[in-house]
Amino acid sequence: MSLAEISSANDAHVVAVAHNGKLESEVCANEISDSEASQHVDSDHGRLPYPELLQALTLEEKVALLSGSDFVRSTGIPRLDIPPLKIVDSINGVKGSDLHHGTPTAVFPSSTLYGSTWNNALMEELGACLAQQAKLKSAQVILGPTINIHRDPRGGRNFECFSEDPLLSGQLAAAIVRGIQSQGLAACPKHFACNESEFKRRSYDVAEDYNGRTVREIYLAAFQELLRGCEPAALMISYNKLNGVHTTESPFLKDMLRDEWKYNGCLVSDWFATKSTAASMNAGLDLEMPGPTVFRGQRLIDAVRDGLVEEKAVDESAARVLALVEAARSSVSGAPERSEIRPETNALALRIASEGIVLLKSDHYVLPLDMRRAPKIAVVGVPATEPVISGGGSASAPPQYIQRPLDCLREAHPVPSLIQYVRGVNTNRIVPTVPLAQTMSQTGEPGFDIAYYNSGCDEPAYTERQAVPVVAMVRDLKPGLEETGFRYEISTTITPASTGVHTLAARVTGAFLLFVDNELVGSLSEQAEVSMEDFLFEPARLEHRISVPMVAGKSYHVRLVTNARIPKENDYEPTPHGAVLCYEEYVNERASIAEAVQAASSADVSIIFAGRNHEYESEGFDLVSNSLPDAQVKLIKAVAAVSHRTVLVLNCGNPINVSPFVDDVDAVLNAHFPGQEGGQAVTDILTGKTNPSGRLATTWPKQFDQEHVPSFDHFPARLTDDGYKIQYAEGVQVGYRHPGVERTAQWQFGFGLSYTTFEYSELVISEVAHASITVSIGVKNTGIYPGHEVVQAFVVPPKANVWRPARELKGYAKVWLLPGEARRVSIELQKKDAFSYWDEAIKQWKVEAGTYRLVAGPLSEAWTVEKEVTWSGR
């Protein structure tokens, strides 16, 4: 998390929608308020060489370097021409610094889709493009990739991570980092470590030893694989505790990261994750974010003078911050943020989405659709016209435009009028904001009037008119407001489009009054404690709904009055103040489903768009259920019951419980959260322009219970006498490593269908050098479509002294083949990595002697290890 995400917590994003391939957008610019950045542009002349800077700094200046200056910037030292660095999210869309009205950006797919590409080269290309996007935002450090593991399918932030497998996660992340840093920017992968759940993430204790086998083989292994493939300029340290100690002050930062793995990059706290002065410094945490500082500054100076922290520790951390500055100095800019729609960027976003979408089921030759025959198509579902492009939180960014699936399908159809669209049932978890088109402000134009009053005053201290009914303030209050007490009012006139009992809702951080035509219809006398997490990421916790009878065409004046919360005394975070006015007209679910059934019954094929959006999957909270809402399940089953052929397109980051309807439909496409080009990518796959090549990076279970999901009864954190704790009771049996996975999985890790077929032949293992072997296998495209095949190399261990998974991924390669084309694919494996497990007794990796089998596709070959080996390090 960083507080740059506040823009994603409100509904203030204005995007262009792509209609028939034509983009309507405006270039937006946000001026950088920190004038200090511009002082360092083009100022290399006379600058001290990096090694000499440390000696030239005073203690106060060195300490200043070790904390942020604001929400998104480190601290610069103008005297020595050390610039502040602008630090932004994310690898799914690079955001700017404005907390409420973010500059639009190219929005790429979610990381679960990245994981499903199995394409390192493509990820490196993505990294280079992200760096260029960051330069448009005058940013120097990109927070990401997120490489925590999909331990449980309810993890709220799983969509932002790659996979259940540490090798796949680490290698894809390393490729992105290499791409970012090749352009003169710095990457900051996150969150180190064991941060696989959102519930109570700031305080829960993962009650495991970092030298335990489970932590080493699953959760730390992803970071270990990352560091084998790149040298990130920084790493973000997580909120949680590990074995009773906050990771930001844990000895494993030095013992493992620094000493064992020899990593010497900058260690950055997650936002507000620093919990101490001396303990975090002595553990090796270099940079406290965000600013202004809480635990550094004068507290750290005093700790040095009192002997609690050695100045040597300050010097070492300052040196690493300076190294981070040096790594990104060439990209420092004082230019305003801007958004540029670039054809090459759009093409890359489309290619990535196309390679990561997974075809999970395709029966009765329903796909690809033969558009030459001009089929009559029923398109059903809200996401067809209101696309789901990303999850919530850090990975959410304001898009430059969005390709709508319905528009793309009509463009691909020779007779667009043969496509009938039916909206179906509501898919939102929270009430949406009042539609601008149904409002009128005091000026007579669409919009919302917002007034801010100090306590006891009848005259507003500040007024504004907005296109969205949103108030969001964190540290910076509106001009004229006094922190001792104030209120704010959002008002507009709403004209309903239909008659019925409609829903008004207030999403507020304080007590509120809601008036309709000056009549009080809803109120809250005292709001419960609101955390920054709720404010940013889980608006459902702040929502209060009121049912109001309304008549179509009649105008209603609506006013929401919210009282500010009294700021709490909290060192760790500021007090959020916010209000959102929401409105939704009644929708008859039964009638909506009946309309969809009528359209489907007369169509050649029905395409249903369903799934979850950022209101269900987000940073800040975990999923309660993996099932779709009942209304969506009813819609899918009803349409499939009458449709000649049914295709289901699912948007999700986490696996969905498909058991109620998977046998009712003919095809299932896992579209993930596919970014701003997702609608085009889905259309290209449905129509056969693109051959699907995505392979699952995470297992989809048949059911969601302890039998099918080994972590189920131990997720999320449980309250104990010592606070909230997580135990990895399932051990290393995560995802496909579960011994019963063939029985319990709906679709296994690595699964994905293609429109063509592939044949494997002649698996050969050869020793390249003393430390490595090469697995070589022949692959031939035996079908009629060109396409990608993902060759996955697994190692099957011999009987060992400890339980080991039946197979583990140790390498992979993606190859493009024309019909009839054959190639040999080679995958190099390091022996020590391929055959080892973590031995807790000796706290080292161990390769036991014996005969291992290497498996690729349907083929396998034996490889014998003659002598036991132990090792440590990366």
PDB file of C-alpha atoms in Angstrom, residues 526-757:
ATOM      1  CA  GLU A 526     -21.611   8.447  15.545  1.00  0.00           C
ATOM      2  CA  GLN A 527     -19.337   6.629  13.128  1.00  0.00           C
ATOM      3  CA  ALA A 528     -17.242   3.786  14.460  1.00  0.00           C
ATOM      4  CA  GLU A 529     -13.473   4.029  14.231  1.00  0.00           C
ATOM      5  CA  VAL A 530     -12.468   4.239  10.571  1.00  0.00           C
ATOM      6  CA  SER A 531      -9.029   3.019   9.592  1.00  0.00           C
ATOM      7  CA  MET A 532      -7.025   4.235   6.649  1.00  0.00           C
ATOM      8  CA  GLU A 533      -7.483   0.728   5.226  1.00  0.00           C
ATOM      9  CA  ASP A 534     -11.282   1.129   5.219  1.00  0.00           C
ATOM     10  CA  PHE A 535     -11.083   4.612   3.747  1.00  0.00           C
ATOM     11  CA  LEU A 536      -8.782   3.536   0.940  1.00  0.00           C
ATOM     12  CA  PHE A 537      -9.829   0.031   0.085  1.00  0.00           C
ATOM     13  CA  GLU A 538     -13.090  -1.206   1.618  1.00  0.00           C
ATOM     14  CA  PRO A 539     -15.821   1.377   1.050  1.00  0.00           C
ATOM     15  CA  ALA A 540     -18.453  -1.265   1.775  1.00  0.00           C
ATOM     16  CA  ARG A 541     -17.595  -0.897   5.473  1.00  0.00           C
ATOM     17  CA  LEU A 542     -18.428   2.817   5.295  1.00  0.00           C
ATOM     18  CA  GLU A 543     -21.676   2.480   3.335  1.00  0.00           C
ATOM     19  CA  HIS A 544     -25.127   3.224   4.740  1.00  0.00           C
ATOM     20  CA  ARG A 545     -28.121   2.550   2.451  1.00  0.00           C
ATOM     21  CA  ILE A 546     -31.517   4.250   2.530  1.00  0.00           C
ATOM     22  CA  SER A 547     -34.532   3.190   0.432  1.00  0.00           C
ATOM     23  CA  VAL A 548     -36.517   6.089  -1.029  1.00  0.00           C
ATOM     24  CA  PRO A 549     -39.683   5.879  -3.221  1.00  0.00           C
ATOM     25  CA  MET A 550     -39.126   8.016  -6.328  1.00  0.00           C
ATOM     26  CA  VAL A 551     -41.031   8.793  -9.512  1.00  0.00           C
ATOM     27  CA  ALA A 552     -39.530   8.836 -12.991  1.00  0.00           C
ATOM     28  CA  GLY A 553     -38.954  12.339 -14.364  1.00  0.00           C
ATOM     29  CA  LYS A 554     -39.523  14.081 -11.052  1.00  0.00           C
ATOM     30  CA  SER A 555     -36.640  16.106  -9.605  1.00  0.00           C
ATOM     31  CA  TYR A 556     -35.434  15.527  -6.037  1.00  0.00           C
ATOM     32  CA  HIS A 557     -32.994  17.750  -4.175  1.00  0.00           C
ATOM     33  CA  VAL A 558     -30.550  15.570  -2.223  1.00  0.00           C
ATOM     34  CA  ARG A 559     -28.154  16.851   0.436  1.00  0.00           C
ATOM     35  CA  LEU A 560     -25.590  14.819   2.395  1.00  0.00           C
ATOM     36  CA  VAL A 561     -24.150  16.483   5.517  1.00  0.00           C
ATOM     37  CA  THR A 562     -21.118  14.822   7.104  1.00  0.00           C
ATOM     38  CA  ASN A 563     -19.435  15.829  10.350  1.00  0.00           C
ATOM     39  CA  ALA A 564     -15.673  15.456  10.551  1.00  0.00           C
ATOM     40  CA  ARG A 565     -14.237  12.888  12.910  1.00  0.00           C
ATOM     41  CA  ILE A 566     -12.071  14.157  15.744  1.00  0.00           C
ATOM     42  CA  PRO A 567      -8.479  13.393  14.755  1.00  0.00           C
ATOM     43  CA  LYS A 568      -7.120  10.506  16.768  1.00  0.00           C
ATOM     44  CA  GLU A 569      -3.738  10.522  18.437  1.00  0.00           C
ATOM     45  CA  ASN A 570      -1.856   8.091  16.232  1.00  0.00           C
ATOM     46  CA  ASP A 571       1.787   8.193  15.309  1.00  0.00           C
ATOM     47  CA  TYR A 572       1.333   5.866  12.402  1.00  0.00           C
ATOM     48  CA  GLU A 573      -1.177   7.492  10.084  1.00  0.00           C
ATOM     49  CA  PRO A 574      -3.291  10.612   9.505  1.00  0.00           C
ATOM     50  CA  THR A 575      -7.043  10.765  10.028  1.00  0.00           C
ATOM     51  CA  PRO A 576      -9.097  10.337   6.844  1.00  0.00           C
ATOM     52  CA  HIS A 577     -12.131  12.531   6.157  1.00  0.00           C
ATOM     53  CA  GLY A 578     -14.472  11.580   3.356  1.00  0.00           C
ATOM     54  CA  ALA A 579     -17.972  11.276   1.978  1.00  0.00           C
ATOM     55  CA  VAL A 580     -19.456   9.841  -1.206  1.00  0.00           C
ATOM     56  CA  LEU A 581     -23.069  10.289  -2.306  1.00  0.00           C
ATOM     57  CA  CYS A 582     -24.383   7.156  -4.040  1.00  0.00           C
ATOM     58  CA  TYR A 583     -27.538   6.249  -5.929  1.00  0.00           C
ATOM     59  CA  GLU A 584     -28.969   3.206  -7.669  1.00  0.00           C
ATOM     60  CA  GLU A 585     -32.364   2.651  -9.221  1.00  0.00           C
ATOM     61  CA  TYR A 586     -34.302  -0.506  -8.494  1.00  0.00           C
ATOM     62  CA  VAL A 587     -33.725  -3.375 -10.895  1.00  0.00           C
ATOM     63  CA  ASN A 588     -36.159  -6.269 -11.028  1.00  0.00           C
ATOM     64  CA  GLU A 589     -33.839  -9.283 -10.965  1.00  0.00           C
ATOM     65  CA  ARG A 590     -36.466 -11.733 -12.217  1.00  0.00           C
ATOM     66  CA  ALA A 591     -37.411  -9.498 -15.125  1.00  0.00           C
ATOM     67  CA  SER A 592     -33.755  -8.924 -16.017  1.00  0.00           C
ATOM     68  CA  ILE A 593     -33.073 -12.657 -16.162  1.00  0.00           C
ATOM     69  CA  ALA A 594     -36.230 -13.221 -18.213  1.00  0.00           C
ATOM     70  CA  GLU A 595     -35.064 -10.622 -20.736  1.00  0.00           C
ATOM     71  CA  ALA A 596     -31.705 -12.397 -21.039  1.00  0.00           C
ATOM     72  CA  VAL A 597     -33.417 -15.770 -21.471  1.00  0.00           C
ATOM     73  CA  GLN A 598     -35.576 -14.394 -24.266  1.00  0.00           C
ATOM     74  CA  ALA A 599     -32.538 -13.052 -26.124  1.00  0.00           C
ATOM     75  CA  ALA A 600     -30.571 -16.278 -25.634  1.00  0.00           C
ATOM     76  CA  SER A 601     -33.379 -18.538 -26.808  1.00  0.00           C
ATOM     77  CA  SER A 602     -33.310 -17.056 -30.301  1.00  0.00           C
ATOM     78  CA  ALA A 603     -29.510 -16.789 -30.659  1.00  0.00           C
ATOM     79  CA  ASP A 604     -27.005 -19.175 -32.226  1.00  0.00           C
ATOM     80  CA  VAL A 605     -24.651 -18.575 -29.336  1.00  0.00           C
ATOM     81  CA  SER A 606     -24.844 -16.689 -26.052  1.00  0.00           C
ATOM     82  CA  ILE A 607     -21.801 -14.999 -24.529  1.00  0.00           C
ATOM     83  CA  ILE A 608     -22.200 -14.305 -20.814  1.00  0.00           C
ATOM     84  CA  PHE A 609     -19.844 -11.855 -19.105  1.00  0.00           C
ATOM     85  CA  ALA A 610     -19.687 -12.459 -15.355  1.00  0.00           C
ATOM     86  CA  GLY A 611     -17.313 -12.538 -12.397  1.00  0.00           C
ATOM     87  CA  ARG A 612     -15.958 -10.153  -9.799  1.00  0.00           C
ATOM     88  CA  ASN A 613     -14.617  -6.602  -9.858  1.00  0.00           C
ATOM     89  CA  HIS A 614     -12.477  -4.342  -7.663  1.00  0.00           C
ATOM     90  CA  GLU A 615     -15.270  -4.120  -5.101  1.00  0.00           C
ATOM     91  CA  TYR A 616     -14.815  -7.831  -4.355  1.00  0.00           C
ATOM     92  CA  GLU A 617     -11.071  -8.268  -4.919  1.00  0.00           C
ATOM     93  CA  SER A 618      -8.849  -5.560  -3.514  1.00  0.00           C
ATOM     94  CA  GLU A 619      -6.005  -4.632  -1.300  1.00  0.00           C
ATOM     95  CA  GLY A 620      -7.220  -4.096   2.250  1.00  0.00           C
ATOM     96  CA  PHE A 621      -9.541  -7.092   2.715  1.00  0.00           C
ATOM     97  CA  ASP A 622      -9.813 -10.778   1.873  1.00  0.00           C
ATOM     98  CA  LEU A 623     -12.662 -12.533   0.115  1.00  0.00           C
ATOM     99  CA  VAL A 624     -15.376 -14.035   2.280  1.00  0.00           C
ATOM    100  CA  SER A 625     -16.479 -16.430  -0.456  1.00  0.00           C
ATOM    101  CA  ASN A 626     -15.229 -17.639  -3.837  1.00  0.00           C
ATOM    102  CA  SER A 627     -18.771 -18.131  -5.099  1.00  0.00           C
ATOM    103  CA  LEU A 628     -20.391 -15.692  -7.467  1.00  0.00           C
ATOM    104  CA  PRO A 629     -23.348 -13.712  -6.103  1.00  0.00           C
ATOM    105  CA  ASP A 630     -26.580 -15.695  -6.355  1.00  0.00           C
ATOM    106  CA  ALA A 631     -28.016 -13.372  -8.990  1.00  0.00           C
ATOM    107  CA  GLN A 632     -25.122 -14.047 -11.354  1.00  0.00           C
ATOM    108  CA  VAL A 633     -25.394 -17.813 -10.840  1.00  0.00           C
ATOM    109  CA  LYS A 634     -29.129 -17.697 -11.593  1.00  0.00           C
ATOM    110  CA  LEU A 635     -28.469 -15.655 -14.730  1.00  0.00           C
ATOM    111  CA  ILE A 636     -25.785 -18.047 -16.028  1.00  0.00           C
ATOM    112  CA  LYS A 637     -27.903 -21.160 -15.453  1.00  0.00           C
ATOM    113  CA  ALA A 638     -31.060 -19.640 -16.914  1.00  0.00           C
ATOM    114  CA  VAL A 639     -29.339 -18.431 -20.085  1.00  0.00           C
ATOM    115  CA  ALA A 640     -27.426 -21.697 -20.549  1.00  0.00           C
ATOM    116  CA  ALA A 641     -30.650 -23.696 -20.183  1.00  0.00           C
ATOM    117  CA  VAL A 642     -32.178 -22.159 -23.320  1.00  0.00           C
ATOM    118  CA  SER A 643     -29.127 -21.208 -25.365  1.00  0.00           C
ATOM    119  CA  HIS A 644     -28.045 -23.325 -28.343  1.00  0.00           C
ATOM    120  CA  ARG A 645     -24.415 -22.800 -27.281  1.00  0.00           C
ATOM    121  CA  THR A 646     -23.118 -20.859 -24.275  1.00  0.00           C
ATOM    122  CA  VAL A 647     -19.740 -19.192 -23.736  1.00  0.00           C
ATOM    123  CA  LEU A 648     -18.906 -17.859 -20.272  1.00  0.00           C
ATOM    124  CA  VAL A 649     -16.279 -15.119 -19.880  1.00  0.00           C
ATOM    125  CA  LEU A 650     -15.123 -14.714 -16.277  1.00  0.00           C
ATOM    126  CA  ASN A 651     -13.369 -11.685 -14.797  1.00  0.00           C
ATOM    127  CA  CYS A 652     -11.545 -12.528 -11.589  1.00  0.00           C
ATOM    128  CA  GLY A 653      -8.192 -12.544  -9.865  1.00  0.00           C
ATOM    129  CA  ASN A 654      -8.899 -15.461  -7.555  1.00  0.00           C
ATOM    130  CA  PRO A 655     -10.430 -18.764  -8.668  1.00  0.00           C
ATOM    131  CA  ILE A 656     -14.221 -18.875  -8.758  1.00  0.00           C
ATOM    132  CA  ASN A 657     -16.418 -21.705  -7.519  1.00  0.00           C
ATOM    133  CA  VAL A 658     -17.754 -22.813 -10.901  1.00  0.00           C
ATOM    134  CA  SER A 659     -19.329 -26.066  -9.672  1.00  0.00           C
ATOM    135  CA  PRO A 660     -22.930 -24.728  -9.775  1.00  0.00           C
ATOM    136  CA  PHE A 661     -22.803 -23.942 -13.503  1.00  0.00           C
ATOM    137  CA  VAL A 662     -19.667 -25.279 -15.231  1.00  0.00           C
ATOM    138  CA  ASP A 663     -21.522 -28.291 -16.653  1.00  0.00           C
ATOM    139  CA  ASP A 664     -24.261 -26.030 -18.039  1.00  0.00           C
ATOM    140  CA  VAL A 665     -22.018 -24.018 -20.359  1.00  0.00           C
ATOM    141  CA  ASP A 666     -20.026 -25.098 -23.412  1.00  0.00           C
ATOM    142  CA  ALA A 667     -16.967 -22.896 -22.977  1.00  0.00           C
ATOM    143  CA  VAL A 668     -15.264 -20.973 -20.183  1.00  0.00           C
ATOM    144  CA  LEU A 669     -12.715 -18.215 -20.687  1.00  0.00           C
ATOM    145  CA  ASN A 670     -10.735 -16.892 -17.713  1.00  0.00           C
ATOM    146  CA  ALA A 671     -10.135 -13.261 -18.680  1.00  0.00           C
ATOM    147  CA  HIS A 672      -8.640 -12.243 -15.306  1.00  0.00           C
ATOM    148  CA  PHE A 673      -8.657  -8.436 -14.924  1.00  0.00           C
ATOM    149  CA  PRO A 674      -7.340  -7.770 -18.448  1.00  0.00           C
ATOM    150  CA  GLY A 675      -6.551  -4.034 -18.498  1.00  0.00           C
ATOM    151  CA  GLN A 676      -7.745  -1.334 -20.869  1.00  0.00           C
ATOM    152  CA  GLU A 677      -7.257  -3.539 -23.970  1.00  0.00           C
ATOM    153  CA  GLY A 678      -9.018  -6.509 -22.380  1.00  0.00           C
ATOM    154  CA  GLY A 679     -12.218  -6.172 -24.390  1.00  0.00           C
ATOM    155  CA  GLN A 680     -10.291  -6.443 -27.639  1.00  0.00           C
ATOM    156  CA  ALA A 681      -8.195  -9.356 -26.369  1.00  0.00           C
ATOM    157  CA  VAL A 682     -11.287 -11.327 -25.344  1.00  0.00           C
ATOM    158  CA  THR A 683     -12.935 -10.635 -28.702  1.00  0.00           C
ATOM    159  CA  ASP A 684      -9.853 -11.711 -30.648  1.00  0.00           C
ATOM    160  CA  ILE A 685      -9.791 -15.036 -28.789  1.00  0.00           C
ATOM    161  CA  LEU A 686     -13.533 -15.645 -29.106  1.00  0.00           C
ATOM    162  CA  THR A 687     -13.422 -15.018 -32.853  1.00  0.00           C
ATOM    163  CA  GLY A 688     -10.203 -16.948 -33.535  1.00  0.00           C
ATOM    164  CA  LYS A 689      -8.059 -13.977 -34.486  1.00  0.00           C
ATOM    165  CA  THR A 690      -5.882 -14.963 -31.515  1.00  0.00           C
ATOM    166  CA  ASN A 691      -5.206 -18.531 -30.438  1.00  0.00           C
ATOM    167  CA  PRO A 692      -5.437 -18.710 -26.623  1.00  0.00           C
ATOM    168  CA  SER A 693      -2.093 -19.551 -25.023  1.00  0.00           C
ATOM    169  CA  GLY A 694      -2.574 -18.721 -21.343  1.00  0.00           C
ATOM    170  CA  ARG A 695      -1.881 -21.438 -18.797  1.00  0.00           C
ATOM    171  CA  LEU A 696      -3.117 -21.253 -15.217  1.00  0.00           C
ATOM    172  CA  ALA A 697      -0.566 -20.021 -12.708  1.00  0.00           C
ATOM    173  CA  THR A 698      -2.807 -21.115  -9.832  1.00  0.00           C
ATOM    174  CA  THR A 699      -4.946 -24.203  -9.248  1.00  0.00           C
ATOM    175  CA  TRP A 700      -8.738 -23.845  -9.392  1.00  0.00           C
ATOM    176  CA  PRO A 701     -10.313 -26.239  -6.840  1.00  0.00           C
ATOM    177  CA  LYS A 702     -13.622 -28.005  -7.403  1.00  0.00           C
ATOM    178  CA  GLN A 703     -14.897 -26.934  -4.005  1.00  0.00           C
ATOM    179  CA  PHE A 704     -13.715 -24.412  -1.441  1.00  0.00           C
ATOM    180  CA  ASP A 705     -13.249 -26.309   1.812  1.00  0.00           C
ATOM    181  CA  GLN A 706     -10.485 -27.969   3.814  1.00  0.00           C
ATOM    182  CA  GLU A 707     -10.499 -31.088   1.640  1.00  0.00           C
ATOM    183  CA  HIS A 708      -9.912 -29.135  -1.564  1.00  0.00           C
ATOM    184  CA  VAL A 709      -7.921 -26.173  -0.195  1.00  0.00           C
ATOM    185  CA  PRO A 710      -5.323 -27.252   2.425  1.00  0.00           C
ATOM    186  CA  SER A 711      -5.113 -23.756   3.951  1.00  0.00           C
ATOM    187  CA  PHE A 712      -8.876 -23.338   4.230  1.00  0.00           C
ATOM    188  CA  ASP A 713      -9.275 -23.844   7.985  1.00  0.00           C
ATOM    189  CA  HIS A 714      -6.182 -21.748   8.735  1.00  0.00           C
ATOM    190  CA  PHE A 715      -7.022 -18.594   6.782  1.00  0.00           C
ATOM    191  CA  PRO A 716      -7.111 -15.699   7.478  1.00  0.00           C
ATOM    192  CA  ALA A 717      -5.462 -14.760  10.789  1.00  0.00           C
ATOM    193  CA  ARG A 718      -7.114 -16.119  13.930  1.00  0.00           C
ATOM    194  CA  LEU A 719      -7.418 -14.182  17.190  1.00  0.00           C
ATOM    195  CA  THR A 720      -5.382 -15.690  20.034  1.00  0.00           C
ATOM    196  CA  ASP A 721      -4.382 -14.500  23.495  1.00  0.00           C
ATOM    197  CA  ASP A 722      -1.302 -12.988  21.829  1.00  0.00           C
ATOM    198  CA  GLY A 723      -3.157 -11.200  19.034  1.00  0.00           C
ATOM    199  CA  TYR A 724      -3.956 -12.275  15.495  1.00  0.00           C
ATOM    200  CA  LYS A 725      -1.843 -15.158  14.209  1.00  0.00           C
ATOM    201  CA  ILE A 726      -1.427 -17.116  10.995  1.00  0.00           C
ATOM    202  CA  GLN A 727      -0.020 -20.622  10.934  1.00  0.00           C
ATOM    203  CA  TYR A 728       1.053 -22.399   7.770  1.00  0.00           C
ATOM    204  CA  ALA A 729      -0.539 -25.622   9.006  1.00  0.00           C
ATOM    205  CA  GLU A 730      -0.645 -27.035   5.465  1.00  0.00           C
ATOM    206  CA  GLY A 731       3.137 -26.858   5.247  1.00  0.00           C
ATOM    207  CA  VAL A 732       4.460 -26.936   1.695  1.00  0.00           C
ATOM    208  CA  GLN A 733       1.218 -28.467   0.361  1.00  0.00           C
ATOM    209  CA  VAL A 734       0.242 -25.269  -1.450  1.00  0.00           C
ATOM    210  CA  GLY A 735      -1.687 -25.463  -4.719  1.00  0.00           C
ATOM    211  CA  TYR A 736      -0.457 -28.215  -7.019  1.00  0.00           C
ATOM    212  CA  ARG A 737       1.909 -29.475  -4.300  1.00  0.00           C
ATOM    213  CA  HIS A 738      -1.152 -30.827  -2.456  1.00  0.00           C
ATOM    214  CA  PRO A 739      -1.008 -34.652  -2.676  1.00  0.00           C
ATOM    215  CA  GLY A 740      -4.681 -34.963  -3.654  1.00  0.00           C
ATOM    216  CA  VAL A 741      -4.695 -32.232  -6.287  1.00  0.00           C
ATOM    217  CA  GLU A 742      -5.627 -34.496  -9.215  1.00  0.00           C
ATOM    218  CA  ARG A 743      -8.820 -35.392  -7.374  1.00  0.00           C
ATOM    219  CA  THR A 744      -9.619 -31.992  -5.872  1.00  0.00           C
ATOM    220  CA  ALA A 745      -8.793 -29.631  -8.744  1.00  0.00           C
ATOM    221  CA  GLN A 746     -11.288 -28.347 -11.272  1.00  0.00           C
ATOM    222  CA  TRP A 747      -8.376 -27.105 -13.367  1.00  0.00           C
ATOM    223  CA  GLN A 748      -4.773 -27.683 -12.341  1.00  0.00           C
ATOM    224  CA  PHE A 749      -1.774 -25.380 -12.269  1.00  0.00           C
ATOM    225  CA  GLY A 750      -0.344 -25.122 -15.789  1.00  0.00           C
ATOM    226  CA  PHE A 751      -3.636 -26.023 -17.505  1.00  0.00           C
ATOM    227  CA  GLY A 752      -4.973 -24.163 -20.523  1.00  0.00           C
ATOM    228  CA  LEU A 753      -6.552 -25.105 -23.844  1.00  0.00           C
ATOM    229  CA  SER A 754      -5.563 -24.074 -27.360  1.00  0.00           C
ATOM    230  CA  TYR A 755      -7.309 -24.086 -30.727  1.00  0.00           C
ATOM    231  CA  THR A 756      -4.490 -26.252 -32.029  1.00  0.00           C
ATOM    232  CA  THR A 757      -2.766 -29.420 -30.792  1.00  0.00           C
TER     233      THR A 757
END
